[in-house]
PDB file of C-alpha atoms and ligand atoms in Angstrom:
ATOM      1  CA  MET A 802     121.343 161.386  69.822  1.00 45.00           C
ATOM      2  CA  SER A 803     123.930 164.017  71.405  1.00 46.00           C
ATOM      3  CA  SER A 804     125.763 160.948  71.123  1.00 56.00           C
ATOM      4  CA  LEU A 805     126.494 160.010  68.065  1.00 61.00           C
ATOM      5  CA  PRO A 806     129.402 160.399  65.580  1.00 69.00           C
ATOM      6  CA  VAL A 807     129.018 163.375  63.618  1.00 71.00           C
ATOM      7  CA  ASP A 808     128.363 161.210  60.513  1.00 81.00           C
ATOM      8  CA  ASP A 809     125.174 159.548  61.954  1.00 86.00           C
ATOM      9  CA  VAL A 810     123.620 162.667  63.008  1.00 89.00           C
ATOM     10  CA  GLN A 811     124.189 164.278  59.948  1.00 91.00           C
ATOM     11  CA  GLY A 812     122.323 160.911  58.308  1.00 91.00           C
ATOM     12  CA  GLN A 813     119.850 161.182  60.805  1.00 94.00           C
ATOM     13  CA  GLN A 814     118.722 164.039  59.565  1.00 94.00           C
ATOM     14  CA  TYR A 815     119.117 162.734  55.745  1.00 95.00           C
ATOM     15  CA  PHE A 816     116.699 159.932  56.682  1.00 96.00           C
ATOM     16  CA  ASP A 817     114.268 161.969  58.785  1.00 96.00           C
ATOM     17  CA  LYS A 818     113.912 164.172  55.992  1.00 96.00           C
ATOM     18  CA  ILE A 819     113.426 161.408  52.833  1.00 96.00           C
ATOM     19  CA  ILE A 820     111.167 159.746  55.484  1.00 97.00           C
ATOM     20  CA  ALA A 821     109.373 163.197  55.305  1.00 97.00           C
ATOM     21  CA  GLU A 822     109.257 163.923  52.351  1.00 97.00           C
ATOM     22  CA  ASP A 823     107.983 160.178  51.713  1.00 96.00           C
ATOM     23  CA  SER A 824     110.483 159.793  49.346  1.00 97.00           C
ATOM     24  CA  ARG A 825     113.194 156.447  48.673  1.00 97.00           C
ATOM     25  CA  ILE A 826     115.947 155.939  50.523  1.00 97.00           C
ATOM     26  CA  GLU A 827     118.244 154.007  48.593  1.00 97.00           C
ATOM     27  CA  PRO A 828     121.575 151.122  48.958  1.00 97.00           C
ATOM     28  CA  SER A 829     124.161 153.834  49.715  1.00 95.00           C
ATOM     29  CA  ASP A 830     121.856 155.754  52.096  1.00 96.00           C
ATOM     30  CA  TRP A 831     122.699 156.054  55.954  1.00 95.00           C
ATOM     31  CA  MET A 832     119.689 154.513  57.215  1.00 97.00           C
ATOM     32  CA  PRO A 833     119.360 153.631  60.950  1.00 96.00           C
ATOM     33  CA  ALA A 834     120.333 149.875  62.082  1.00 96.00           C
ATOM     34  CA  GLY A 835     116.561 148.976  63.583  1.00 96.00           C
ATOM     35  CA  TYR A 836     114.920 150.004  59.603  1.00 97.00           C
ATOM     36  CA  ARG A 837     118.210 148.006  57.778  1.00 98.00           C
ATOM     37  CA  LYS A 838     117.281 144.963  60.738  1.00 97.00           C
ATOM     38  CA  THR A 839     114.379 145.472  59.857  1.00 97.00           C
ATOM     39  CA  LEU A 840     113.678 145.355  56.277  1.00 98.00           C
ATOM     40  CA  THR A 841     116.457 142.939  55.807  1.00 98.00           C
ATOM     41  CA  ARG A 842     113.874 140.315  57.483  1.00 97.00           C
ATOM     42  CA  GLN A 843     110.815 141.624  55.647  1.00 97.00           C
ATOM     43  CA  VAL A 844     112.479 140.835  52.386  1.00 98.00           C
ATOM     44  CA  SER A 845     114.442 137.909  52.781  1.00 98.00           C
ATOM     45  CA  GLN A 846     111.247 136.038  54.636  1.00 97.00           C
ATOM     46  CA  HIS A 847     109.469 137.774  51.305  1.00 97.00           C
ATOM     47  CA  ALA A 848     111.789 135.913  49.389  1.00 98.00           C
ATOM     48  CA  HIS A 849     112.042 132.693  51.472  1.00 98.00           C
ATOM     49  CA  SER A 850     107.796 132.838  51.056  1.00 97.00           C
ATOM     50  CA  GLU A 851     108.184 133.241  47.095  1.00 98.00           C
ATOM     51  CA  ILE A 852     110.508 130.141  46.928  1.00 97.00           C
ATOM     52  CA  ILE A 853     108.121 128.309  49.415  1.00 97.00           C
ATOM     53  CA  GLY A 854     105.010 128.387  48.294  1.00 97.00           C
ATOM     54  CA  MET A 855     106.645 126.909  44.724  1.00 97.00           C
ATOM     55  CA  GLN A 856     105.958 124.147  46.075  1.00 97.00           C
ATOM     56  CA  PRO A 857     102.115 123.309  46.762  1.00 96.00           C
ATOM     57  CA  GLU A 858     101.214 124.340  43.085  1.00 96.00           C
ATOM     58  CA  ALA A 859     104.605 122.789  41.702  1.00 96.00           C
ATOM     59  CA  ASN A 860     102.984 119.605  42.864  1.00 94.00           C
ATOM     60  CA  TRP A 861     100.506 119.852  40.607  1.00 97.00           C
ATOM     61  CA  ILE A 862     102.023 120.517  37.176  1.00 97.00           C
ATOM     62  CA  THR A 863     102.595 117.143  36.666  1.00 97.00           C
ATOM     63  CA  ARG A 864      98.066 116.689  37.541  1.00 96.00           C
ATOM     64  CA  ALA A 865      96.794 120.212  35.194  1.00 97.00           C
ATOM     65  CA  PRO A 866      93.574 118.710  34.327  1.00 96.00           C
ATOM     66  CA  SER A 867      95.113 119.748  30.625  1.00 96.00           C
ATOM     67  CA  LEU A 868      97.928 121.181  28.641  1.00 97.00           C
ATOM     68  CA  LYS A 869      96.536 124.369  28.320  1.00 96.00           C
ATOM     69  CA  ARG A 870      96.761 124.150  32.355  1.00 97.00           C
ATOM     70  CA  LYS A 871      99.544 122.874  32.731  1.00 97.00           C
ATOM     71  CA  ALA A 872     101.475 125.146  30.718  1.00 97.00           C
ATOM     72  CA  ILE A 873      99.494 128.322  32.822  1.00 97.00           C
ATOM     73  CA  LEU A 874     100.767 126.166  36.063  1.00 97.00           C
ATOM     74  CA  MET A 875     103.946 126.207  34.932  1.00 98.00           C
ATOM     75  CA  ALA A 876     104.558 129.944  33.826  1.00 97.00           C
ATOM     76  CA  LYS A 877     102.985 131.495  37.054  1.00 97.00           C
ATOM     77  CA  VAL A 878     104.948 128.664  39.299  1.00 97.00           C
ATOM     78  CA  GLN A 879     107.998 130.134  37.336  1.00 97.00           C
ATOM     79  CA  ASP A 880     107.546 134.026  38.300  1.00 97.00           C
ATOM     80  CA  GLU A 881     107.012 132.830  41.857  1.00 97.00           C
ATOM     81  CA  ALA A 882     110.829 131.434  41.428  1.00 97.00           C
ATOM     82  CA  GLY A 883     111.829 134.533  39.906  1.00 97.00           C
ATOM     83  CA  HIS A 884     109.756 137.060  42.046  1.00 97.00           C
ATOM     84  CA  GLY A 885     112.077 135.147  44.890  1.00 97.00           C
ATOM     85  CA  LEU A 886     115.266 135.891  43.094  1.00 95.00           C
ATOM     86  CA  TYR A 887     114.045 139.953  43.014  1.00 96.00           C
ATOM     87  CA  LEU A 888     113.171 139.870  46.749  1.00 98.00           C
ATOM     88  CA  TYR A 889     117.009 138.100  47.707  1.00 98.00           C
ATOM     89  CA  SER A 890     118.410 140.409  45.743  1.00 97.00           C
ATOM     90  CA  ALA A 891     116.351 143.604  46.873  1.00 97.00           C
ATOM     91  CA  ALA A 892     117.747 141.931  50.346  1.00 98.00           C
ATOM     92  CA  GLU A 893     121.024 141.736  49.626  1.00 98.00           C
ATOM     93  CA  THR A 894     121.706 145.888  49.010  1.00 98.00           C
ATOM     94  CA  LEU A 895     121.017 145.898  52.490  1.00 98.00           C
ATOM     95  CA  GLY A 896     124.399 143.898  53.300  1.00 97.00           C
ATOM     96  CA  THR A 897     123.367 140.492  54.054  1.00 97.00           C
ATOM     97  CA  SER A 898     124.379 137.592  51.828  1.00 97.00           C
ATOM     98  CA  ARG A 899     121.808 135.408  49.942  1.00 95.00           C
ATOM     99  CA  ASP A 900     124.097 132.783  51.097  1.00 94.00           C
ATOM    100  CA  GLU A 901     123.192 134.305  54.374  1.00 97.00           C
ATOM    101  CA  LEU A 902     119.827 134.725  53.763  1.00 98.00           C
ATOM    102  CA  VAL A 903     119.112 131.706  52.849  1.00 97.00           C
ATOM    103  CA  ASP A 904     120.995 129.745  55.107  1.00 97.00           C
ATOM    104  CA  GLN A 905     118.551 131.279  57.781  1.00 97.00           C
ATOM    105  CA  LEU A 906     115.674 129.439  56.251  1.00 97.00           C
ATOM    106  CA  LEU A 907     117.778 126.152  55.253  1.00 97.00           C
ATOM    107  CA  VAL A 908     118.335 126.259  59.127  1.00 96.00           C
ATOM    108  CA  GLY A 909     115.246 127.128  60.923  1.00 93.00           C
ATOM    109  CA  ARG A 910     116.593 130.488  62.172  1.00 94.00           C
ATOM    110  CA  ALA A 911     114.277 132.365  59.055  1.00 95.00           C
ATOM    111  CA  LYS A 912     110.272 132.303  58.667  1.00 94.00           C
ATOM    112  CA  TYR A 913     107.867 131.954  55.243  1.00 95.00           C
ATOM    113  CA  SER A 914     104.863 132.847  55.270  1.00 95.00           C
ATOM    114  CA  SER A 915     102.561 130.566  57.243  1.00 94.00           C
ATOM    115  CA  ILE A 916     100.016 129.922  54.196  1.00 96.00           C
ATOM    116  CA  PHE A 917     102.364 127.999  52.266  1.00 97.00           C
ATOM    117  CA  ASN A 918     102.370 125.173  55.151  1.00 97.00           C
ATOM    118  CA  TYR A 919      98.487 124.082  54.176  1.00 97.00           C
ATOM    119  CA  PRO A 920      98.587 121.156  51.246  1.00 96.00           C
ATOM    120  CA  ALA A 921      97.420 121.633  47.797  1.00 97.00           C
ATOM    121  CA  ARG A 922      94.433 118.385  47.759  1.00 97.00           C
ATOM    122  CA  THR A 923      92.619 118.929  44.537  1.00 98.00           C
ATOM    123  CA  TRP A 924      92.848 120.776  41.207  1.00 98.00           C
ATOM    124  CA  ALA A 925      90.373 123.141  43.062  1.00 98.00           C
ATOM    125  CA  ASP A 926      93.146 124.316  45.635  1.00 98.00           C
ATOM    126  CA  ILE A 927      94.912 125.553  42.667  1.00 98.00           C
ATOM    127  CA  GLY A 928      92.484 127.881  42.064  1.00 98.00           C
ATOM    128  CA  ALA A 929      91.883 128.967  45.686  1.00 98.00           C
ATOM    129  CA  ILE A 930      95.572 129.438  45.926  1.00 98.00           C
ATOM    130  CA  GLY A 931      95.487 131.929  42.826  1.00 98.00           C
ATOM    131  CA  TRP A 932      92.364 133.814  43.871  1.00 98.00           C
ATOM    132  CA  LEU A 933      92.579 134.110  47.416  1.00 98.00           C
ATOM    133  CA  VAL A 934      96.464 133.289  48.237  1.00 98.00           C
ATOM    134  CA  ASP A 935      97.660 135.621  45.439  1.00 97.00           C
ATOM    135  CA  GLY A 936      95.031 137.933  46.090  1.00 97.00           C
ATOM    136  CA  ALA A 937      95.530 138.239  49.718  1.00 97.00           C
ATOM    137  CA  ALA A 938      99.440 138.626  48.554  1.00 96.00           C
ATOM    138  CA  ILE A 939      98.425 141.441  45.893  1.00 96.00           C
ATOM    139  CA  ALA A 940      96.476 143.333  48.492  1.00 96.00           C
ATOM    140  CA  ASN A 941      99.187 143.532  51.435  1.00 96.00           C
ATOM    141  CA  GLN A 942     101.730 144.300  48.169  1.00 96.00           C
ATOM    142  CA  VAL A 943     100.380 147.038  46.055  1.00 97.00           C
ATOM    143  CA  PRO A 944     100.667 149.581  49.217  1.00 97.00           C
ATOM    144  CA  LEU A 945     104.936 148.439  49.208  1.00 97.00           C
ATOM    145  CA  CYS A 946     105.054 149.594  45.731  1.00 97.00           C
ATOM    146  CA  ARG A 947     106.022 153.440  47.556  1.00 96.00           C
ATOM    147  CA  ALA A 948     107.509 151.939  50.272  1.00 97.00           C
ATOM    148  CA  SER A 949     110.540 153.775  51.532  1.00 98.00           C
ATOM    149  CA  TYR A 950     113.430 151.711  50.622  1.00 98.00           C
ATOM    150  CA  GLY A 951     113.862 152.013  47.262  1.00 97.00           C
ATOM    151  CA  PRO A 952     115.027 148.095  45.573  1.00 97.00           C
ATOM    152  CA  TYR A 953     112.162 147.259  48.047  1.00 98.00           C
ATOM    153  CA  ALA A 954     109.562 149.137  45.841  1.00 97.00           C
ATOM    154  CA  ARG A 955     110.643 148.666  42.692  1.00 96.00           C
ATOM    155  CA  SER A 956     110.819 145.147  42.837  1.00 96.00           C
ATOM    156  CA  MET A 957     106.808 145.156  44.164  1.00 96.00           C
ATOM    157  CA  VAL A 958     105.816 146.862  41.177  1.00 96.00           C
ATOM    158  CA  ARG A 959     106.465 144.300  38.377  1.00 93.00           C
ATOM    159  CA  ILE A 960     105.722 141.196  41.060  1.00 96.00           C
ATOM    160  CA  CYS A 961     102.312 143.032  41.659  1.00 96.00           C
ATOM    161  CA  LYS A 962     102.422 142.932  38.262  1.00 95.00           C
ATOM    162  CA  GLU A 963     102.779 139.090  37.800  1.00 96.00           C
ATOM    163  CA  GLU A 964     100.180 138.450  41.113  1.00 96.00           C
ATOM    164  CA  SER A 965      97.560 140.368  39.118  1.00 95.00           C
ATOM    165  CA  PHE A 966      97.392 137.614  36.344  1.00 95.00           C
ATOM    166  CA  HIS A 967      97.734 134.919  39.457  1.00 97.00           C
ATOM    167  CA  GLN A 968      95.004 135.833  40.685  1.00 97.00           C
ATOM    168  CA  ARG A 969      92.837 136.193  38.148  1.00 96.00           C
ATOM    169  CA  GLN A 970      94.500 132.430  36.449  1.00 96.00           C
ATOM    170  CA  GLY A 971      92.748 131.495  40.191  1.00 97.00           C
ATOM    171  CA  TRP A 972      89.747 132.258  40.130  1.00 96.00           C
ATOM    172  CA  GLU A 973      88.606 131.861  36.024  1.00 97.00           C
ATOM    173  CA  ILE A 974      90.095 127.849  36.928  1.00 98.00           C
ATOM    174  CA  LEU A 975      86.867 128.223  39.922  1.00 98.00           C
ATOM    175  CA  TYR A 976      84.567 129.882  37.532  1.00 98.00           C
ATOM    176  CA  GLU A 977      84.911 127.153  35.221  1.00 97.00           C
ATOM    177  CA  LEU A 978      85.140 123.911  37.122  1.00 98.00           C
ATOM    178  CA  SER A 979      81.774 126.098  39.449  1.00 98.00           C
ATOM    179  CA  HIS A 980      80.075 126.574  36.566  1.00 97.00           C
ATOM    180  CA  GLY A 981      80.623 123.013  35.684  1.00 98.00           C
ATOM    181  CA  THR A 982      79.369 119.780  37.048  1.00 98.00           C
ATOM    182  CA  PRO A 983      77.466 119.507  40.752  1.00 98.00           C
ATOM    183  CA  ALA A 984      80.842 117.246  41.810  1.00 98.00           C
ATOM    184  CA  GLN A 985      83.245 120.457  40.252  1.00 98.00           C
ATOM    185  CA  LYS A 986      81.114 123.097  41.791  1.00 98.00           C
ATOM    186  CA  GLN A 987      81.431 121.493  45.021  1.00 98.00           C
ATOM    187  CA  MET A 988      85.346 120.472  44.860  1.00 98.00           C
ATOM    188  CA  ALA A 989      85.612 124.369  44.311  1.00 98.00           C
ATOM    189  CA  GLN A 990      83.294 125.317  46.863  1.00 98.00           C
ATOM    190  CA  GLU A 991      85.634 123.098  49.873  1.00 98.00           C
ATOM    191  CA  ALA A 992      88.555 124.666  48.369  1.00 98.00           C
ATOM    192  CA  ILE A 993      87.265 128.861  48.999  1.00 98.00           C
ATOM    193  CA  ASN A 994      86.647 126.918  52.078  1.00 97.00           C
ATOM    194  CA  ARG A 995      89.903 125.381  53.463  1.00 97.00           C
ATOM    195  CA  PHE A 996      91.509 128.638  52.302  1.00 98.00           C
ATOM    196  CA  TYR A 997      89.312 131.863  53.114  1.00 98.00           C
ATOM    197  CA  GLY A 998      90.398 131.275  57.031  1.00 97.00           C
ATOM    198  CA  PRO A 999      94.056 131.309  55.748  1.00 97.00           C
ATOM    199  CA  ALA A1000      93.942 133.548  53.572  1.00 98.00           C
ATOM    200  CA  LEU A1001      92.952 136.531  55.556  1.00 98.00           C
ATOM    201  CA  GLN A1002      95.112 135.781  58.079  1.00 97.00           C
ATOM    202  CA  MET A1003      98.020 136.560  55.847  1.00 97.00           C
ATOM    203  CA  PHE A1004      97.877 139.842  56.646  1.00 96.00           C
ATOM    204  CA  GLY A1005      99.174 138.664  60.234  1.00 95.00           C
ATOM    205  CA  PRO A1006      97.571 139.404  63.359  1.00 95.00           C
ATOM    206  CA  PRO A1007      95.192 142.049  64.689  1.00 95.00           C
ATOM    207  CA  ASP A1008      96.509 145.401  65.209  1.00 93.00           C
ATOM    208  CA  ALA A1009      96.444 144.970  68.941  1.00 92.00           C
ATOM    209  CA  ASP A1010      98.670 142.589  68.819  1.00 92.00           C
ATOM    210  CA  SER A1011     101.549 143.448  66.139  1.00 90.00           C
ATOM    211  CA  PRO A1012     103.718 145.708  68.292  1.00 83.00           C
ATOM    212  CA  ASN A1013     105.751 146.154  64.983  1.00 85.00           C
ATOM    213  CA  SER A1014     103.900 147.590  62.950  1.00 89.00           C
ATOM    214  CA  GLN A1015     103.288 151.155  64.064  1.00 91.00           C
ATOM    215  CA  GLN A1016     106.854 151.635  63.865  1.00 94.00           C
ATOM    216  CA  SER A1017     106.807 149.849  60.461  1.00 95.00           C
ATOM    217  CA  MET A1018     104.609 152.911  59.493  1.00 95.00           C
ATOM    218  CA  ALA A1019     106.419 155.566  60.647  1.00 96.00           C
ATOM    219  CA  TRP A1020     109.445 154.428  58.552  1.00 97.00           C
ATOM    220  CA  ASN A1021     106.883 154.129  55.154  1.00 97.00           C
ATOM    221  CA  ILE A1022     107.990 150.484  54.682  1.00 97.00           C
ATOM    222  CA  LYS A1023     104.195 149.548  56.179  1.00 95.00           C
ATOM    223  CA  ARG A1024     101.078 152.420  54.937  1.00 95.00           C
ATOM    224  CA  PHE A1025      98.235 150.400  56.016  1.00 96.00           C
ATOM    225  CA  THR A1026      97.348 148.290  59.127  1.00 95.00           C
ATOM    226  CA  ASN A1027      96.336 144.886  59.146  1.00 96.00           C
ATOM    227  CA  ASP A1028      93.670 144.572  59.421  1.00 97.00           C
ATOM    228  CA  GLU A1029      92.832 147.946  57.459  1.00 97.00           C
ATOM    229  CA  LEU A1030      94.285 145.764  54.882  1.00 97.00           C
ATOM    230  CA  ARG A1031      92.506 142.234  55.520  1.00 98.00           C
ATOM    231  CA  GLN A1032      89.196 144.655  55.764  1.00 98.00           C
ATOM    232  CA  ARG A1033      90.147 145.283  51.991  1.00 97.00           C
ATOM    233  CA  PHE A1034      89.727 142.129  51.183  1.00 98.00           C
ATOM    234  CA  VAL A1035      87.004 141.072  52.613  1.00 98.00           C
ATOM    235  CA  ASP A1036      85.557 143.734  50.975  1.00 98.00           C
ATOM    236  CA  MET A1037      86.997 142.939  47.485  1.00 97.00           C
ATOM    237  CA  ILE A1038      86.478 138.440  47.978  1.00 97.00           C
ATOM    238  CA  VAL A1039      82.789 138.833  48.344  1.00 98.00           C
ATOM    239  CA  PRO A1040      81.389 140.029  45.265  1.00 97.00           C
ATOM    240  CA  GLN A1041      83.351 137.829  43.657  1.00 97.00           C
ATOM    241  CA  ALA A1042      82.589 134.882  45.464  1.00 97.00           C
ATOM    242  CA  GLU A1043      78.762 136.188  43.832  1.00 97.00           C
ATOM    243  CA  ALA A1044      79.674 135.981  40.809  1.00 96.00           C
ATOM    244  CA  LEU A1045      81.290 132.865  40.835  1.00 97.00           C
ATOM    245  CA  GLY A1046      78.392 131.364  42.603  1.00 97.00           C
ATOM    246  CA  LEU A1047      80.505 130.052  45.540  1.00 98.00           C
ATOM    247  CA  HIS A1048      80.016 131.402  49.307  1.00 97.00           C
ATOM    248  CA  PHE A1049      82.569 131.611  51.870  1.00 98.00           C
ATOM    249  CA  GLU A1050      80.845 129.614  55.553  1.00 95.00           C
ATOM    250  CA  ASP A1051      81.634 132.049  57.439  1.00 97.00           C
ATOM    251  CA  PRO A1052      78.033 133.111  59.735  1.00 97.00           C
ATOM    252  CA  ASP A1053      79.219 136.538  60.529  1.00 97.00           C
ATOM    253  CA  LEU A1054      79.650 138.129  57.227  1.00 98.00           C
ATOM    254  CA  LYS A1055      77.420 140.189  56.287  1.00 97.00           C
ATOM    255  CA  TRP A1056      77.405 143.625  54.866  1.00 98.00           C
ATOM    256  CA  ASN A1057      77.415 146.746  57.641  1.00 98.00           C
ATOM    257  CA  GLU A1058      75.518 149.536  56.233  1.00 97.00           C
ATOM    258  CA  GLY A1059      77.007 151.659  58.469  1.00 98.00           C
ATOM    259  CA  ARG A1060      80.527 151.343  58.340  1.00 97.00           C
ATOM    260  CA  GLY A1061      80.596 150.369  54.856  1.00 98.00           C
ATOM    261  CA  HIS A1062      82.054 147.395  54.951  1.00 98.00           C
ATOM    262  CA  TYR A1063      81.959 143.654  55.379  1.00 98.00           C
ATOM    263  CA  ASP A1064      81.640 142.718  59.349  1.00 98.00           C
ATOM    264  CA  TYR A1065      83.443 138.833  58.882  1.00 98.00           C
ATOM    265  CA  GLY A1066      83.951 136.506  61.680  1.00 97.00           C
ATOM    266  CA  GLU A1067      87.007 135.695  64.460  1.00 96.00           C
ATOM    267  CA  LEU A1068      89.932 134.162  62.626  1.00 97.00           C
ATOM    268  CA  ASP A1069      91.449 130.929  64.571  1.00 96.00           C
ATOM    269  CA  TRP A1070      94.400 132.254  65.519  1.00 96.00           C
ATOM    270  CA  ASP A1071      95.622 129.607  67.837  1.00 96.00           C
ATOM    271  CA  GLU A1072      96.041 127.034  64.724  1.00 95.00           C
ATOM    272  CA  PHE A1073      97.690 130.679  63.305  1.00 95.00           C
ATOM    273  CA  LYS A1074     100.180 130.538  65.824  1.00 94.00           C
ATOM    274  CA  SER A1075     100.697 126.882  65.728  1.00 95.00           C
ATOM    275  CA  VAL A1076     101.678 126.734  62.147  1.00 94.00           C
ATOM    276  CA  ILE A1077     103.765 129.570  62.783  1.00 91.00           C
ATOM    277  CA  ALA A1078     105.591 127.538  65.564  1.00 91.00           C
ATOM    278  CA  GLY A1079     105.830 124.516  63.078  1.00 91.00           C
ATOM    279  CA  GLU A1080     102.653 122.816  63.954  1.00 93.00           C
ATOM    280  CA  GLY A1081     101.099 123.067  60.734  1.00 94.00           C
ATOM    281  CA  PRO A1082      99.674 120.097  57.904  1.00 95.00           C
ATOM    282  CA  CYS A1083     103.451 120.295  55.626  1.00 96.00           C
ATOM    283  CA  ASN A1084     105.839 122.796  57.461  1.00 95.00           C
ATOM    284  CA  VAL A1085     108.427 119.274  57.836  1.00 96.00           C
ATOM    285  CA  GLN A1086     107.661 118.346  54.193  1.00 96.00           C
ATOM    286  CA  ARG A1087     107.879 122.497  52.908  1.00 97.00           C
ATOM    287  CA  MET A1088     111.361 121.927  54.958  1.00 97.00           C
ATOM    288  CA  GLN A1089     112.798 118.764  54.359  1.00 97.00           C
ATOM    289  CA  ARG A1090     112.091 119.566  49.805  1.00 97.00           C
ATOM    290  CA  ARG A1091     113.396 123.272  50.028  1.00 97.00           C
ATOM    291  CA  ARG A1092     116.786 121.654  51.411  1.00 97.00           C
ATOM    292  CA  GLN A1093     117.116 118.420  49.440  1.00 97.00           C
ATOM    293  CA  ALA A1094     116.298 121.215  46.421  1.00 96.00           C
ATOM    294  CA  PHE A1095     119.123 122.722  47.741  1.00 96.00           C
ATOM    295  CA  GLU A1096     121.486 120.219  48.189  1.00 97.00           C
ATOM    296  CA  GLU A1097     120.056 119.120  44.059  1.00 97.00           C
ATOM    297  CA  GLY A1098     121.449 122.861  42.656  1.00 95.00           C
ATOM    298  CA  ALA A1099     124.805 122.898  44.480  1.00 96.00           C
ATOM    299  CA  TRP A1100     126.366 121.979  40.876  1.00 97.00           C
ATOM    300  CA  VAL A1101     124.031 124.601  39.085  1.00 96.00           C
ATOM    301  CA  ARG A1102     125.615 126.857  42.029  1.00 93.00           C
ATOM    302  CA  GLU A1103     129.189 125.756  41.547  1.00 96.00           C
ATOM    303  CA  ALA A1104     129.176 125.343  37.621  1.00 97.00           C
ATOM    304  CA  ALA A1105     127.579 128.996  37.633  1.00 94.00           C
ATOM    305  CA  ALA A1106     130.676 130.311  39.741  1.00 94.00           C
ATOM    306  CA  ALA A1107     133.948 128.483  38.042  1.00 96.00           C
ATOM    307  CA  TYR A1108     132.784 130.339  34.389  1.00 94.00           C
ATOM    308  CA  ALA A1109     132.081 133.228  36.598  1.00 92.00           C
ATOM    309  CA  GLU A1110     135.614 132.776  37.705  1.00 93.00           C
ATOM    310  CA  LYS A1111     137.059 131.586  34.439  1.00 93.00           C
ATOM    311  CA  CYS A1112     135.357 135.559  32.725  1.00 91.00           C
ATOM    312  CA  GLU A1113     137.011 136.709  35.107  1.00 88.00           C
ATOM    313  CA  ARG A1114     140.555 135.433  34.574  1.00 90.00           C
ATOM    314  CA  ILE A1115     140.197 136.392  30.803  1.00 88.00           C
ATOM    315  CA  ASP A1116     138.132 139.469  30.490  1.00 81.00           C
ATOM    316  CA  PRO A1117     137.436 140.664  34.387  1.00 74.00           C
ATOM    317  CA  ASN A1118     135.649 143.375  32.607  1.00 75.00           C
ATOM    318  CA  LEU A1119     133.190 140.610  31.257  1.00 67.00           C
ATOM    319  CA  ILE A1120     131.805 140.425  34.988  1.00 61.00           C
ATOM    320  CA  SER A1121     130.545 143.544  37.117  1.00 56.00           C
ATOM    321  CA  ALA A1122     129.796 143.217  40.982  1.00 51.00           C
TER     322      ALA A1122
HETATM  323 FE1  FE2 B1081     104.938 135.505  44.125  1.00 93.68          FE
HETATM  324 FE1  FE2 B1082     101.999 134.821  42.577  1.00 93.68          FE
END
C-alpha cells in the first residue's frame, strides 16, 4: 500500500469503506484494477451468454405449436437480446468499449455460459430451458441485484423480473405437455432428463474448484457460493417437478432430514470441462451463427453511426455521449 500514489491510497480507503458499508461503487469511483477486471469479465460474459442464449430458442420460433406460443417465445427471445444490451452497457461503464467486448467473443477469447452449447431438440426442450435454465439464471442473479457495482446491480433488477416470466412460461409449457397425451408427457420427461445436469452446472464448479469465488465474495459481487446457490436451486425445483408429475433421473436425489435439504448426485464435471473447452454439441455452430449475424448486421451499425454523425452536424445537442 505504501508504494501507491496518494490518490490510490485515498481511493482504496474509500473503496474499502463502501464495501464495508455494503454500499455501491459507481463508474467514476476509484476501484482496484482487479475489481474492474473481474467485473468487466463477468458482466461481458454475462452479456455474451444472453446473446448466444437466443439461438437455441430462436431456432423454435418458426416451429412453435401455436400462434400464442410463437408470440410468447418471440417476446422471450427479444427479452434476452435486451438483457445483452443492458449488460454490454453496464460493462462499458468499466472502461472497455462494446466493440472490444464483442470482438473478444467473436475471436473466441471470451466465454459464455456453457449451457447454450446444448441443442433444443424438441418443443419440450423449450419448456425445460425456460423452467430450468432461466430458473437457474434467476437463482444466480437475484443475489446479483445486491452486487457492489451499481450499474451491474441495477441492470439485474429488471433482468430478474423478466427472467421470472421466462421461467413461468417454460414451466407452463411442461405442465401442458405433462398433462397431455402419454407421448407428450414422455417428451417432457426426456427434456428435463437432458437439462437437469447442465442446469445444475450453471452455478459453476464445486466450491473447492472455484478459487476466484472468495475474492468475489469479499468484494460483495458474489453473495453465495456456487454450491450454496446450487443447493437452493435443487431445493426449489424438486417440488416443482412433483407438481408437474415429472421426476429427475438422479438416484441420489432425496430429502435429507438432518440437513434440511435435498441431497443430489455428483455431476459430470468432465463433460462440463469439455463443453467449456469447446467440445459441446453446438459450440462451433453457435459461434458460426454469431459471427454471421454480426456480419449481416454491419449495415445497421453503419447506418446508425452515419445517422448519429448527421445529427451531430446539424445539432450537437441532439446526441449526448
Ligand atoms: Fe436473460
Ligand atoms: Fe431468460
